[in-house]
Amino acid sequence: MNSTAKKLAQRKLEKIETLRNGEVIVATIGTDGLFAPNDTIPRKEAYELLRPYYNLLNLPGYYKIVMALHTDNTGSEQYTDYLSEARINEIYNLMASHTDNEGQLIPYALGASDPLLPNDSQNNRATNRRLEIFIVPDKLLIEMARTHKLQ
């Protein structure tokens, strides 16, 4: 997991962190790079931003990828929930189109329910609009690590 995190961090296009002593990778991508304001159709740049994650999906049994999409609180709760749901469905479809292992993808639409910062400025709202990609080891990777078969 550490080598995967280092490879992703080299791109400097998203924030890469690890949780659980390096067992889980969290990539945070601002949705302003993925979608135009109030839009649900991915920008053409979104395909390139997500490219490294397509490759992870093509390693059956290695990873589960949990995707959580957040909005800021601009608009009603109904609107931000709708926007979050529509956007995560688009990201899911985009990711799923690059793999035969759709079961490895788990999408969540969180709307404005979990801001990182108060939604009291344009910069803070931009920070809150994000896609978090949690890369979690799956059964095969865990078994390989347990039996010292990882190289």
C-alpha atoms as one frame of an Amber mdcrd trajectory, in Angstrom:
protein
   0.000   0.000   0.000   2.877   2.368   0.722   4.339   1.977  -2.775   0.896
   2.583  -4.315   0.465   5.713  -2.176   3.906   6.984  -3.219   3.140   6.462
  -6.910  -0.131   8.356  -6.611   1.500  11.172  -4.632   4.128  11.688  -7.352
   1.431  13.049  -9.652   0.745  15.956  -7.291  -2.784  16.194  -8.730  -4.603
  15.080  -5.623  -3.985  14.938  -1.893  -2.788  11.470  -0.847  -2.955  10.293
   2.756  -2.875   6.941   4.492  -4.964   5.632   7.372  -4.681   2.636   9.693
  -0.872   2.620   9.719  -0.664   2.732   5.936  -3.276   0.031   5.296  -5.756
   2.394   3.589  -4.987   5.097   1.029  -7.194   8.171   0.783  -6.960  10.290
  -2.363  -8.826  13.601  -2.290  -9.622  15.269  -5.606 -11.401  18.617  -5.772
 -14.586  18.268  -7.771 -13.913  21.592  -9.505 -11.400  19.636 -11.615 -13.961
  16.922 -12.309 -17.130  18.952 -13.001 -18.122  22.452 -14.062 -20.141  24.359
 -11.436 -23.579  22.812 -10.900 -22.917  20.293 -13.687 -23.157  16.522 -13.537
 -21.238  15.679 -16.717 -17.529  15.047 -16.047 -15.038  17.473 -17.584 -12.645
  15.904 -20.094  -9.880  16.391 -17.479 -11.724  14.006 -15.166 -10.728  11.028
 -17.280  -7.028  11.811 -16.805  -7.397  12.595 -13.098  -8.987   9.186 -12.515
  -6.682   7.147 -14.795  -4.445   5.662 -12.033  -7.509   4.324 -10.246  -8.655
   2.446 -13.363  -5.422   0.454 -13.205  -6.072  -0.520  -9.577  -9.440  -1.933
 -10.583  -7.781  -4.293 -13.013  -6.068  -6.196 -10.198  -8.941  -8.500  -9.132
  -8.980  -9.214  -5.417  -6.340  -6.612  -4.590  -8.408  -3.546  -3.761 -11.867
  -2.286  -2.914 -12.362   1.329  -3.922 -14.825   3.372  -1.904 -15.710   6.705
  -3.510 -17.356   9.448  -1.440 -18.499  12.610  -3.178 -19.091  15.801  -1.195
 -20.579  19.166  -2.119 -20.531  22.508  -0.356 -23.767  23.783   1.191 -24.680
  26.199  -1.615 -28.319  25.480  -2.355 -30.920  23.486  -0.526 -30.186  20.141
   1.101 -32.343  18.529  -1.586 -30.246  20.156  -4.317 -26.845  19.314  -2.809
 -27.970  15.722  -2.248 -29.172  15.511  -5.867 -25.917  17.012  -7.185 -23.800
  14.664  -5.081 -25.811  11.608  -6.152 -25.718  12.518  -9.856 -21.989  13.224
  -9.749 -21.014  10.047  -7.910 -23.102   8.032 -10.363 -21.160   9.612 -13.235
 -17.829   8.851 -11.531 -18.970   5.288 -10.812 -19.987   4.784 -14.461 -16.700
   6.222 -15.668 -14.662   3.988 -13.363 -16.803   0.919 -14.073 -16.325   1.389
 -17.818 -12.620   0.641 -17.332 -12.971  -2.682 -15.542 -14.771  -5.998 -15.464
 -14.614  -5.856 -11.668 -17.420  -3.422 -10.843 -17.888  -5.173  -7.504 -14.689
  -3.513  -6.342 -16.334  -0.054  -6.588 -18.495   1.327  -3.802 -20.017   4.801
  -4.394 -21.397   7.134  -1.715 -23.123  10.480  -2.220 -22.682  12.562   0.913
 -23.942  15.961  -0.205 -22.932  18.774   2.144 -23.149  16.601   5.277 -19.412
  16.343   6.040 -17.589  19.625   5.354 -13.873  19.866   6.058 -14.153  23.605
   6.692 -16.974  26.048   7.460 -18.799  26.973   4.243 -18.182  30.675   4.890
 -15.884  31.599   1.974 -15.304  30.647  -1.649 -12.012  28.934  -0.757 -13.586
  26.886   2.028 -16.507  25.873  -0.180 -14.034  24.782  -2.900 -12.212  22.637
  -0.313 -15.487  21.023   0.750 -16.380  20.087  -2.853 -14.369  16.897  -3.196
 -14.198  13.279  -4.229 -12.520  11.055  -1.662 -11.250   7.752  -2.979 -10.499
   5.188  -0.275  -8.282   2.372  -1.535  -8.737  -0.570   0.805  -6.902  -3.908
   0.565  -9.145  -6.740  -0.596  -8.980 -10.445   0.289  -6.242 -11.513  -2.155
  -3.891  -8.687  -1.185  -4.468  -9.354   2.517  -3.776 -13.064   2.040  -0.619
 -12.356   0.045   0.628 -10.008   2.775  -0.227 -12.519   5.498   1.721 -15.283
   3.748   4.658 -13.012   2.795   3.994 -13.386  -0.950   4.028  -9.669  -1.791
   6.993  -8.457  -3.766
